[in-house]
PDB file of C-alpha atoms and ligand atoms in Angstrom:
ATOM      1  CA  UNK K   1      -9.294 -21.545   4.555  1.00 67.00           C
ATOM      2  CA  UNK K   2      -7.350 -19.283   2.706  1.00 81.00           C
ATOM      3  CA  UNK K   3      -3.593 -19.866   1.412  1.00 92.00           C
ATOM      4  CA  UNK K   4      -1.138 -17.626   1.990  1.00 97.00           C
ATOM      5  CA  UNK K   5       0.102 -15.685  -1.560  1.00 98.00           C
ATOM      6  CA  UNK K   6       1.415 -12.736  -0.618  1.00 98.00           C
ATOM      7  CA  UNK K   7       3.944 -11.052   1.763  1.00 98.00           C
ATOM      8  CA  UNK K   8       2.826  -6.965   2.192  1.00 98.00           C
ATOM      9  CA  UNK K   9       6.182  -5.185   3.762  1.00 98.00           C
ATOM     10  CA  UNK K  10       6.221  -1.840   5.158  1.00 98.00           C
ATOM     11  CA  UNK K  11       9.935   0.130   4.917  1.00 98.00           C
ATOM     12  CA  UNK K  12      10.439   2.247   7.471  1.00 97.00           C
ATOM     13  CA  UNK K  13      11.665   0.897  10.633  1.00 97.00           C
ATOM     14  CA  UNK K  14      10.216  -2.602   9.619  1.00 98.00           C
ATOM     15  CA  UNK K  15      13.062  -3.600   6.801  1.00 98.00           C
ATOM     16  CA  UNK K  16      15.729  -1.000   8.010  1.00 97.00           C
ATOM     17  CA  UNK K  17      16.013   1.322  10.755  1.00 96.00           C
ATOM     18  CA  UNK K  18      16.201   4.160   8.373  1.00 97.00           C
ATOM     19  CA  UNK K  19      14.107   6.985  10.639  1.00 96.00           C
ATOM     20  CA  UNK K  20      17.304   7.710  13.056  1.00 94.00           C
ATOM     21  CA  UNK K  21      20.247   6.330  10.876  1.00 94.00           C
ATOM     22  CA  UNK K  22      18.438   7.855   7.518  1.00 97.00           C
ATOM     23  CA  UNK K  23      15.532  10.173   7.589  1.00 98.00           C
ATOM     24  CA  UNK K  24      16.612  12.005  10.829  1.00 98.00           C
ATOM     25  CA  UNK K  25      19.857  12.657   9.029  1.00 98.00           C
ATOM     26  CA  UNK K  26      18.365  13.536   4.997  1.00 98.00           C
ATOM     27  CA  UNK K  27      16.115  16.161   7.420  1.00 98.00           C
ATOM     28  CA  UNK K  28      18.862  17.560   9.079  1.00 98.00           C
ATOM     29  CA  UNK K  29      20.981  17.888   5.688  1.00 97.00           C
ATOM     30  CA  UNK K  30      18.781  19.573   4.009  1.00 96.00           C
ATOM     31  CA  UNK K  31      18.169  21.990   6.660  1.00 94.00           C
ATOM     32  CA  UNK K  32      21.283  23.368   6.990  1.00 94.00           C
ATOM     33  CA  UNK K  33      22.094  23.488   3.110  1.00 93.00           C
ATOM     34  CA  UNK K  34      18.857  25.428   2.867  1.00 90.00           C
ATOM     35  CA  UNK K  35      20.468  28.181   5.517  1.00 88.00           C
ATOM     36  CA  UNK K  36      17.888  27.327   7.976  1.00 88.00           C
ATOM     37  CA  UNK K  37      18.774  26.669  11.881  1.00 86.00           C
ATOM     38  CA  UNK K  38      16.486  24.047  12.196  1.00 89.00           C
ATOM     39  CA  UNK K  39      17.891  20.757  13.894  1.00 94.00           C
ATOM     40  CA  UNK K  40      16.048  17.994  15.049  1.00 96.00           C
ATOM     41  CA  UNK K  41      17.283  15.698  17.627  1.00 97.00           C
ATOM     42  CA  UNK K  42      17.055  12.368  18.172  1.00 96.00           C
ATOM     43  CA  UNK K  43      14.542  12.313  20.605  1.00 95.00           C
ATOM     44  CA  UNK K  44      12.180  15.558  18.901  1.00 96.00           C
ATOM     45  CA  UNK K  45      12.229  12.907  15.618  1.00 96.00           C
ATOM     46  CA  UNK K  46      10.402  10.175  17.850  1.00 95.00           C
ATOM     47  CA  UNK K  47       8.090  12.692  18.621  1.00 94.00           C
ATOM     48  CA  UNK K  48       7.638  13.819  15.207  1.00 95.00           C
ATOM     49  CA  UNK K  49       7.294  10.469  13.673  1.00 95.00           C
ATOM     50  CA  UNK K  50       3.441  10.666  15.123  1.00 93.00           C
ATOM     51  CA  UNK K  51       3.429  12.187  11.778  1.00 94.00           C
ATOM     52  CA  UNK K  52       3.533  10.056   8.971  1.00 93.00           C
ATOM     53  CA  UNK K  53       5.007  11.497   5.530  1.00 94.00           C
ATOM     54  CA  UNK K  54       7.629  14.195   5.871  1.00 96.00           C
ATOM     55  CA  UNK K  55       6.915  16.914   3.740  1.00 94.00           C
ATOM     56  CA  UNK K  56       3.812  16.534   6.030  1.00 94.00           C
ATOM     57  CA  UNK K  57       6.068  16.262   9.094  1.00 95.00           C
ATOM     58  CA  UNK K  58       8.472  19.555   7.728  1.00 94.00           C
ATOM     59  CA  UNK K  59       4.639  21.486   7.752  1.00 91.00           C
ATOM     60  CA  UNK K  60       3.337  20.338  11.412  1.00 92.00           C
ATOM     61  CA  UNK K  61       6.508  21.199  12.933  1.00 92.00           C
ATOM     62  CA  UNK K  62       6.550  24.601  11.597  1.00 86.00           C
ATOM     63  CA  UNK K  63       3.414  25.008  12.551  1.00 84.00           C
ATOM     64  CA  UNK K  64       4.349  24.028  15.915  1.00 83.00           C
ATOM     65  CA  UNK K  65       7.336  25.332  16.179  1.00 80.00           C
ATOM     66  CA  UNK K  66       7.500  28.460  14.462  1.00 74.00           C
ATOM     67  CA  UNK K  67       3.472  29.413  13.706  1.00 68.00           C
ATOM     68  CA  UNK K  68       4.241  33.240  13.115  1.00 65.00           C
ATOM     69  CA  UNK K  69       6.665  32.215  10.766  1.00 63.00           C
ATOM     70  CA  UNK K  70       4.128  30.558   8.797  1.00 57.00           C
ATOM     71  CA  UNK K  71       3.276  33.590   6.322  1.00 55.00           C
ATOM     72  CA  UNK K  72       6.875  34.998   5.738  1.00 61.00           C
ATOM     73  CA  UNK K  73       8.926  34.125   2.758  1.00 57.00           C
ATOM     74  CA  UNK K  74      11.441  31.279   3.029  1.00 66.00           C
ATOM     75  CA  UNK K  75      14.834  31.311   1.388  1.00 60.00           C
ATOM     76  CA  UNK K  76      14.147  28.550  -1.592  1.00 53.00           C
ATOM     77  CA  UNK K  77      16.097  25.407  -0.568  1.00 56.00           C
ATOM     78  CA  UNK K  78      19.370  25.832  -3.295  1.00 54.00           C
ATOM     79  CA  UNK K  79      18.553  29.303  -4.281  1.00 57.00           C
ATOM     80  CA  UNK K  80      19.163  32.851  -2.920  1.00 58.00           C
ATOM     81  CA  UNK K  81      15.168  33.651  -4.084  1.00 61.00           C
ATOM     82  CA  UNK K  82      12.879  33.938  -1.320  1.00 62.00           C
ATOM     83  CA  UNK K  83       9.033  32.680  -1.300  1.00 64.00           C
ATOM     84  CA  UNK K  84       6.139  33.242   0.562  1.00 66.00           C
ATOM     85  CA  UNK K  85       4.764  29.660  -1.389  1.00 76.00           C
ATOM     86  CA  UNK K  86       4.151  27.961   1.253  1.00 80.00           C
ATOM     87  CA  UNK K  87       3.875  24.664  -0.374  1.00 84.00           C
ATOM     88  CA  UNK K  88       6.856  24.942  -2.693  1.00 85.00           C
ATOM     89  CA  UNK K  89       9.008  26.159  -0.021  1.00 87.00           C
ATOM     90  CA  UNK K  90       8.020  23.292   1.525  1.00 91.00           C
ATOM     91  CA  UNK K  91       8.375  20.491  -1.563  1.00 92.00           C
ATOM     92  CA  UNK K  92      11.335  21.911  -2.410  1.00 91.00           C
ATOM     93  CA  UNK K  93      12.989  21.493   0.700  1.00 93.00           C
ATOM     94  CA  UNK K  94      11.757  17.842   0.944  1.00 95.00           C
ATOM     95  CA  UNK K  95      12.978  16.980  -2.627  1.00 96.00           C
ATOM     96  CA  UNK K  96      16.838  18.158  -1.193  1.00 96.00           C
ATOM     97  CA  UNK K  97      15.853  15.831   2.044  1.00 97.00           C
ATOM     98  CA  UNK K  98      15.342  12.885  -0.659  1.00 98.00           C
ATOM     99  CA  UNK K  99      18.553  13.252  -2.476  1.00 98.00           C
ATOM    100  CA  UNK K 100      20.190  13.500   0.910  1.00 98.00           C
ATOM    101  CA  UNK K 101      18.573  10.095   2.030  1.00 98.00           C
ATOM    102  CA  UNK K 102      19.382   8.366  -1.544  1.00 98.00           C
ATOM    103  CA  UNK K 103      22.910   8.933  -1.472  1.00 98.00           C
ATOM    104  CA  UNK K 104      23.308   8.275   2.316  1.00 98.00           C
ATOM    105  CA  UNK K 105      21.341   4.536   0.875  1.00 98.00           C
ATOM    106  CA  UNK K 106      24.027   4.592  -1.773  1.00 97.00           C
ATOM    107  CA  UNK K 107      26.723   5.402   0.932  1.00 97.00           C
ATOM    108  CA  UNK K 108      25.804   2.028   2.859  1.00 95.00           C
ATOM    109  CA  UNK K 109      24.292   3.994   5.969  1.00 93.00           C
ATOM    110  CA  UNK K 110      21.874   1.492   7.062  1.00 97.00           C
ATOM    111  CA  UNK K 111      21.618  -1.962   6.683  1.00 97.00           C
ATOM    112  CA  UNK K 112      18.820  -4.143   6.664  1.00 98.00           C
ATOM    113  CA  UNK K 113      17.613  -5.637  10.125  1.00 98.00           C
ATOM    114  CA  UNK K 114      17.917  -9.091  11.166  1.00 97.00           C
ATOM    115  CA  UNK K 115      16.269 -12.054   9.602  1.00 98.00           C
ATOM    116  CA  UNK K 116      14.991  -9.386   6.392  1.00 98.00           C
ATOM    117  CA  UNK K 117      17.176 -10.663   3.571  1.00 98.00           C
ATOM    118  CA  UNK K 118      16.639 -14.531   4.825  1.00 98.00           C
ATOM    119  CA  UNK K 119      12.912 -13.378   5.172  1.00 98.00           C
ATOM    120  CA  UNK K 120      12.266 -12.172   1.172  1.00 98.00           C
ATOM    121  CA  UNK K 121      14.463 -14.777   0.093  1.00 97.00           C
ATOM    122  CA  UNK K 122      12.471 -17.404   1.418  1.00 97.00           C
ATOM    123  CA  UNK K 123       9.405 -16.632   0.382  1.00 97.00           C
ATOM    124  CA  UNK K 124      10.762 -15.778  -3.566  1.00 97.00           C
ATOM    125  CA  UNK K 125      12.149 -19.268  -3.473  1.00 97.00           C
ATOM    126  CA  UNK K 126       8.461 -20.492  -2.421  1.00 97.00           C
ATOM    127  CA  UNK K 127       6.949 -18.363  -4.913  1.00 97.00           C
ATOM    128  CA  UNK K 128       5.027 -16.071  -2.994  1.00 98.00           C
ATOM    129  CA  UNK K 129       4.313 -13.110  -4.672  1.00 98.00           C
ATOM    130  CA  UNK K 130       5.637  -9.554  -2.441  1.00 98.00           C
ATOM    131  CA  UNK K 131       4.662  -6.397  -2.009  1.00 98.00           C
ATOM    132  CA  UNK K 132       5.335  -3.097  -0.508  1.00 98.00           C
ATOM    133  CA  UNK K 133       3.602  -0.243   1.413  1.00 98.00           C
ATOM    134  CA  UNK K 134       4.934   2.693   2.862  1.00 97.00           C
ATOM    135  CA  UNK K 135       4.445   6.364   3.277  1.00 96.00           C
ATOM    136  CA  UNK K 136       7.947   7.724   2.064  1.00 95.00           C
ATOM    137  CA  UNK K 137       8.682   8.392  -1.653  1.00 94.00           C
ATOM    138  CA  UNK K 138       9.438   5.594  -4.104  1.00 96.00           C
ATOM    139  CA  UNK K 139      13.178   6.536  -4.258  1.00 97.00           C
ATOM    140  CA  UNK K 140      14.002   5.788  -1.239  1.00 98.00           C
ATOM    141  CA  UNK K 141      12.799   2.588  -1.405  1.00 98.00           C
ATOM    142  CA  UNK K 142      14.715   1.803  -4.802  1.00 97.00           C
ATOM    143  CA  UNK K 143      18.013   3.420  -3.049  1.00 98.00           C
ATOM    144  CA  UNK K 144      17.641   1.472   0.268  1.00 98.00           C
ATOM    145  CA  UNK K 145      16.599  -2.048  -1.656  1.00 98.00           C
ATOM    146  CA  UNK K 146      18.810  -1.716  -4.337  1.00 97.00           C
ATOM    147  CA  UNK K 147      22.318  -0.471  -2.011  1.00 97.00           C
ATOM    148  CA  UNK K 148      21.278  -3.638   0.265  1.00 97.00           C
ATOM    149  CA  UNK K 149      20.130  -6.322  -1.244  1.00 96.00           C
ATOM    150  CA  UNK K 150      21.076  -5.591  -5.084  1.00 94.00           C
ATOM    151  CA  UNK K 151      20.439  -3.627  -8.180  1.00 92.00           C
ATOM    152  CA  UNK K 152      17.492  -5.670  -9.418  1.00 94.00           C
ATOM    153  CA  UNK K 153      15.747  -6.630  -5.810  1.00 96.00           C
ATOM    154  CA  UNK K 154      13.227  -3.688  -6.651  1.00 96.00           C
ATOM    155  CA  UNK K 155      11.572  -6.288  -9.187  1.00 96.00           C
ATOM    156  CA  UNK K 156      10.947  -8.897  -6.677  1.00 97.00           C
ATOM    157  CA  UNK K 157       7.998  -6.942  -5.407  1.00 98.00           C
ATOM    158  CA  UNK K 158       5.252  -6.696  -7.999  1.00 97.00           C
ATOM    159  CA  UNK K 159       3.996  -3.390  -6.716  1.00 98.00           C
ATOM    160  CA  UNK K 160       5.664  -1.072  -4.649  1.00 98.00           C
ATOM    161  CA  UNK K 161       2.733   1.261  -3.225  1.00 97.00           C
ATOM    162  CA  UNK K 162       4.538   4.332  -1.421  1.00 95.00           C
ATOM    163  CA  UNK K 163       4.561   8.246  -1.060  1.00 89.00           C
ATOM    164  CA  UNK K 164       1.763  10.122  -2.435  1.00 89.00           C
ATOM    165  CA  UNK K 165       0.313   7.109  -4.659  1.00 92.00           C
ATOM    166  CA  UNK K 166      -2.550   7.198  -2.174  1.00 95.00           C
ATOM    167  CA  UNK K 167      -3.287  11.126  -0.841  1.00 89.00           C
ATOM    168  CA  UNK K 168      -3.974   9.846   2.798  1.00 94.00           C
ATOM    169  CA  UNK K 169      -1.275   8.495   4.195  1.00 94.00           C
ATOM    170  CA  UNK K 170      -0.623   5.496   7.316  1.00 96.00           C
ATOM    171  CA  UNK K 171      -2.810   5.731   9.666  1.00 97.00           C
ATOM    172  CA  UNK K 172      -5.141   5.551   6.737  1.00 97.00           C
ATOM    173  CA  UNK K 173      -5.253   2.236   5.254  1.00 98.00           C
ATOM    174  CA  UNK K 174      -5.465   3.467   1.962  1.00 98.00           C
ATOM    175  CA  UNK K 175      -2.078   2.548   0.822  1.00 98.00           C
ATOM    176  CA  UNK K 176      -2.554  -1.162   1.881  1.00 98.00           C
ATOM    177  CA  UNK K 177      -5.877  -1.184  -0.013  1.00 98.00           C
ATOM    178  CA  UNK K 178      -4.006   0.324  -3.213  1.00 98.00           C
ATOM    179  CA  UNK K 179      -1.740  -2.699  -2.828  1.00 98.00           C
ATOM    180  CA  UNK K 180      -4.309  -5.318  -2.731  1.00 98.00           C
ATOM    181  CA  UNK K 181      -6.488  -3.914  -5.095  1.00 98.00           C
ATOM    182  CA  UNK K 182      -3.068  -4.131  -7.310  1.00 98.00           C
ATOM    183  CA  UNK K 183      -2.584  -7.612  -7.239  1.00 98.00           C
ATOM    184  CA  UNK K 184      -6.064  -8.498  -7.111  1.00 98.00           C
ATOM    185  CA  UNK K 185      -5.690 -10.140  -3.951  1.00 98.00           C
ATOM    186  CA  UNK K 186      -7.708 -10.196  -0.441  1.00 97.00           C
ATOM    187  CA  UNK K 187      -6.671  -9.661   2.980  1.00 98.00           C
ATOM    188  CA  UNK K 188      -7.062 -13.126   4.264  1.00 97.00           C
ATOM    189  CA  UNK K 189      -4.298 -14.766   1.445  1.00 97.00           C
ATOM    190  CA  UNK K 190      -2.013 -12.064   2.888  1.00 98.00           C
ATOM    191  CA  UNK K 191       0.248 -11.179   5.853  1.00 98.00           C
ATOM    192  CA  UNK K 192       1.300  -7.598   6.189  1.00 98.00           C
ATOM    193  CA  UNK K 193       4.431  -6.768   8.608  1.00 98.00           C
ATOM    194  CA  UNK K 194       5.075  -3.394  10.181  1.00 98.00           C
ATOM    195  CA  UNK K 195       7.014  -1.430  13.228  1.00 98.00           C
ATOM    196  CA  UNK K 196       4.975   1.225  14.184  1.00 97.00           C
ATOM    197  CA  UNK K 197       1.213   1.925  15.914  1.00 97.00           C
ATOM    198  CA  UNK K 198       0.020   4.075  13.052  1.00 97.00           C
ATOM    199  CA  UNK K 199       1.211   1.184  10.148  1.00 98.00           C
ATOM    200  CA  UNK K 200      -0.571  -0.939  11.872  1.00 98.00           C
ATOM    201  CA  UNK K 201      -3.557   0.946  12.125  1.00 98.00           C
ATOM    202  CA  UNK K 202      -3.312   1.206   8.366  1.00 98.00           C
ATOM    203  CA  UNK K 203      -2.823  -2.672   7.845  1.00 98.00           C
ATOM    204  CA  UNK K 204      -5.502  -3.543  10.309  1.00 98.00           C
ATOM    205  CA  UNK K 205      -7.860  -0.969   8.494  1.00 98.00           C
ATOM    206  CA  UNK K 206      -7.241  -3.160   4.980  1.00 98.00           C
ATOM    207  CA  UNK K 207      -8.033  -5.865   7.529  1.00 98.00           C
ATOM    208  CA  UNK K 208      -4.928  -7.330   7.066  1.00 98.00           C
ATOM    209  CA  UNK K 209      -3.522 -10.122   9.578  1.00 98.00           C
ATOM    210  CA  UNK K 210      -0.313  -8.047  11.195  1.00 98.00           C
ATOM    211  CA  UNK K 211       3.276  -9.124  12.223  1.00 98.00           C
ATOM    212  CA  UNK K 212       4.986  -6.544  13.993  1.00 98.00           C
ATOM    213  CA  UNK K 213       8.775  -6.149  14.705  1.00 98.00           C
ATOM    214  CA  UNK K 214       9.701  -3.090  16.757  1.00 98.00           C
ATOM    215  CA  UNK K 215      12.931  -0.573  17.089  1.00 96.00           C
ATOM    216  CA  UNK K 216      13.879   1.684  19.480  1.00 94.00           C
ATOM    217  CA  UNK K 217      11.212   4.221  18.314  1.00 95.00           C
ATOM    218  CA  UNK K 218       8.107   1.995  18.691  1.00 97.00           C
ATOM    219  CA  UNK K 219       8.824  -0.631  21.714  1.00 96.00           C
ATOM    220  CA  UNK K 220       6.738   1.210  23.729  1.00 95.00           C
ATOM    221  CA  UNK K 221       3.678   1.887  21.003  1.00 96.00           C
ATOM    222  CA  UNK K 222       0.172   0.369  21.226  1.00 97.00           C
ATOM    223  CA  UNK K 223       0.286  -3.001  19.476  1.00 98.00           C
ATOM    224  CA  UNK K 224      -2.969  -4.685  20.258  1.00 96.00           C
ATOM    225  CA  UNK K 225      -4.417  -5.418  17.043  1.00 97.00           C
ATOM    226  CA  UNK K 226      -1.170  -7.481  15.840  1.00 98.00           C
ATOM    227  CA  UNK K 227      -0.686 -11.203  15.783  1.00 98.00           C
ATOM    228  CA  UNK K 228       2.612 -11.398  16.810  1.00 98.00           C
ATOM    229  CA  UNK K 229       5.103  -8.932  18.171  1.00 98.00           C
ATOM    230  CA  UNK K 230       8.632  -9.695  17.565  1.00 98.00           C
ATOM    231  CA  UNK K 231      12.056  -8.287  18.545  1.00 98.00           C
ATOM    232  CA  UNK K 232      12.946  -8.856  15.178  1.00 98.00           C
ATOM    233  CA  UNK K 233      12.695 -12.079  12.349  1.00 98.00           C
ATOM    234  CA  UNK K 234      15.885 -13.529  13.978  1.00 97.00           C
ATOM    235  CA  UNK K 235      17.922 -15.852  12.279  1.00 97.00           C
ATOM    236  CA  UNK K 236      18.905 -19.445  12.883  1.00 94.00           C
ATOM    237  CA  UNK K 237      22.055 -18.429  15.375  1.00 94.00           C
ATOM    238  CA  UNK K 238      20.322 -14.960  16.105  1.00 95.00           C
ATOM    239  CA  UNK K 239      17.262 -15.950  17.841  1.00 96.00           C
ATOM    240  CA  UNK K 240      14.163 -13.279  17.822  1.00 97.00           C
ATOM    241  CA  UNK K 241      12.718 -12.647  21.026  1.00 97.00           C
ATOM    242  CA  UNK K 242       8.591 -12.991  20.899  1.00 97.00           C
ATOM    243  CA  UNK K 243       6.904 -10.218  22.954  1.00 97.00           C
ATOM    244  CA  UNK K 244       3.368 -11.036  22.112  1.00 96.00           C
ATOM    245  CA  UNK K 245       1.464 -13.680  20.702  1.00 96.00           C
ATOM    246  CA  UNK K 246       2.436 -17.016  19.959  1.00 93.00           C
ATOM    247  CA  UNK K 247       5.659 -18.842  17.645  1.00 93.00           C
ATOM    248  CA  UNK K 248       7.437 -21.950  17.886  1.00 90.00           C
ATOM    249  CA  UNK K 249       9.916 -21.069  15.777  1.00 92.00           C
ATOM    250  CA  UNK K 250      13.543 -19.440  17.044  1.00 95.00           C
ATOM    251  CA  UNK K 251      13.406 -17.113  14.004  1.00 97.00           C
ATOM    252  CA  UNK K 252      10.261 -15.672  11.703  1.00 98.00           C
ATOM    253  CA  UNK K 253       9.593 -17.862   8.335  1.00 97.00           C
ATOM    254  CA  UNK K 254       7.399 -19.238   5.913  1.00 96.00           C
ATOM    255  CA  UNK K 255       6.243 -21.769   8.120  1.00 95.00           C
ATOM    256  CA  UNK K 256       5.344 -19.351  11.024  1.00 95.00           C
ATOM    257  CA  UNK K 257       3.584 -16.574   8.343  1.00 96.00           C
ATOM    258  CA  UNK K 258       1.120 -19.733   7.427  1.00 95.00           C
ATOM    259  CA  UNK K 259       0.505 -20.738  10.933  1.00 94.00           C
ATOM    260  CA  UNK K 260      -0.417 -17.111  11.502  1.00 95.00           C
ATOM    261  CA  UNK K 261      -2.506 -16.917   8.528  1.00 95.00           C
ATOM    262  CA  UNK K 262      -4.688 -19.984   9.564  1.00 92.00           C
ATOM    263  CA  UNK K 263      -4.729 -18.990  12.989  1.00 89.00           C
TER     264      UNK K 263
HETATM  265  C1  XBP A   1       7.467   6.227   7.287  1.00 93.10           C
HETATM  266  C2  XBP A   1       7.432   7.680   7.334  1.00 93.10           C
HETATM  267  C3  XBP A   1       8.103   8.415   6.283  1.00 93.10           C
HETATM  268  C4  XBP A   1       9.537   8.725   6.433  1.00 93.10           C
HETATM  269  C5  XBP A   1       9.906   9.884   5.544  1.00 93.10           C
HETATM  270  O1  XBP A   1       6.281   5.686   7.844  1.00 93.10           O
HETATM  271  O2  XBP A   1       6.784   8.252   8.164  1.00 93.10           O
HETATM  272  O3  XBP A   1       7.472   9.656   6.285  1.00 93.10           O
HETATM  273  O4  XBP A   1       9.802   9.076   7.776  1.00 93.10           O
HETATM  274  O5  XBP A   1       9.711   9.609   4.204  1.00 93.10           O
HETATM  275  P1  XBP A   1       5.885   4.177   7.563  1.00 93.10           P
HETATM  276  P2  XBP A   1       9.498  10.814   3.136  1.00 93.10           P
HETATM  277  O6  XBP A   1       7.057   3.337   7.911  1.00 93.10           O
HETATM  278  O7  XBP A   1       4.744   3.909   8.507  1.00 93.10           O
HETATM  279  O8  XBP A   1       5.479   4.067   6.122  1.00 93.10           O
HETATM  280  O9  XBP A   1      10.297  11.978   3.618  1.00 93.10           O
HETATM  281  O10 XBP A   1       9.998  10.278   1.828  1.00 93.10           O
HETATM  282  O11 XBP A   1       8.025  11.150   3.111  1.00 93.10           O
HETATM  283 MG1   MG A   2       7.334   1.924   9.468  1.00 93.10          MG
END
């Protein structure tokens, strides 16, 4: 039987709730300083978080939303030049979404969930090695670690696999094999922890043993191939609530991640 090594953390909606309180809000930013009259509500987002990545999501809602607009030029994000680039009409407004994002991170916008910070501490004090996988772009997960837990927390995880280090993104597991392939680990010494249906169809795919803790955006996804399904970690006078699967314990920790693992 296998011991457990390593902790594999996805970002989005899992360590934060960063879609509505930071995404949702970089998007809309960087719409209207580009001129455009694009705004996404709270509720469109949910929809559009089906897809993962979001210069991919910025593409598939044009497409959806505005296909004959598709082959006309586009006022370059920061620029009075227009382009019919497609693709650099579209990177470049993405790049303004990420500087929006970092410094709403640096502005305090969202703070981790409950149970997170007790979480990573725990298992740095027990060793365990930690890493992380996500589909947005590695500066958001420097500004959202670093304006939370501190300036150096980005070093507690020896590899941070995220963005386009992997060219399909979640639901693909790709990303979660680049990580374990990283530390030269396999699936069964880890535990991988997510919030959404299609990150956990990219952990399962590494065949990776699943926690999941939903948010308003995912209660109501398909969870079936997860070991436990959790309100949150909880803390000691913030109990979690367990939705499926099985755990003693009033809040997530080391002790429940090994019980899972040997399960
Ligand atoms: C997260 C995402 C990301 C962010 C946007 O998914 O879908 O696309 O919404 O990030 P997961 P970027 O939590 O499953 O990794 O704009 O930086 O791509
Ligand atoms: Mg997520």
């Amino acid at each position: 039987m296998s011991q457990l090594e390593a902790l594999i953390f996805d970002v989005d909606g899992t360590l934060a709730d960063t879609e509505r309180d930071g995404h949702l809000v970089a998007f809309n930013m960087a719409f209207k300083d580009a001129g455009l009259d694009w705004h996404w509500s709270v509720e469109l987002y949910g929809q559009l978080l089906a897809v993962t990545g979001g210069k991919e999501r910025i593409r598939y809602y044009l497409n959806d939303f505005y296909p004959d607009e598709r082959g006309q030029a586009f006022s370059m994000p920061g620029s009075a030049q227009k382009s019919t680039d497609f693709d650099q009409f579209v990177a470049g407004l993405h790049a303004s979404k990420t500087r929006f994002y970092t410094q709403l991170m640096a502005d305090g916008a969202v703070p981790l969930r409950s149970g997170v910070v007790r979480l990573i501490q725990e298992a740095r004090d027990a060793g365990l090695r930690m890493a992380i996988a996500t589909t947005t772009t590695p500066a958001n997960v420097t500004a959202l670690l670093s304006h939370t837990i501190g300036a150096d927390s980005i070093d507690w995880f020896e590899v941070i696999a995220a963005g386009d280090i992997v060219p399909a993104k979640k639901p693909a597991a790709d990303i979660y094999i680049y990580a374990l392939e990283k530390m030269n680990l396999k699936a069964d010494q880890c535990l991988a922890f997510e919030d959404s249906h299609n990150g956990l169809l990219s952990s399962n795919g590494a065949d990776l043993k699943t926690i999941v803790t939903i948010n308003d955006y995912t209660r109501d996804h398909d969870f079936s191939g997860a070991e436990l399904v959790l309100s949150d970690f909880g803390e000691p006078d913030q109990p979690m609530t367990v939705l499926h699967g099985n755990c003693d314990e009033p809040y997530f920790n080391l002790q429940s991640a090994q019980k899972i693992l040997q399960s």
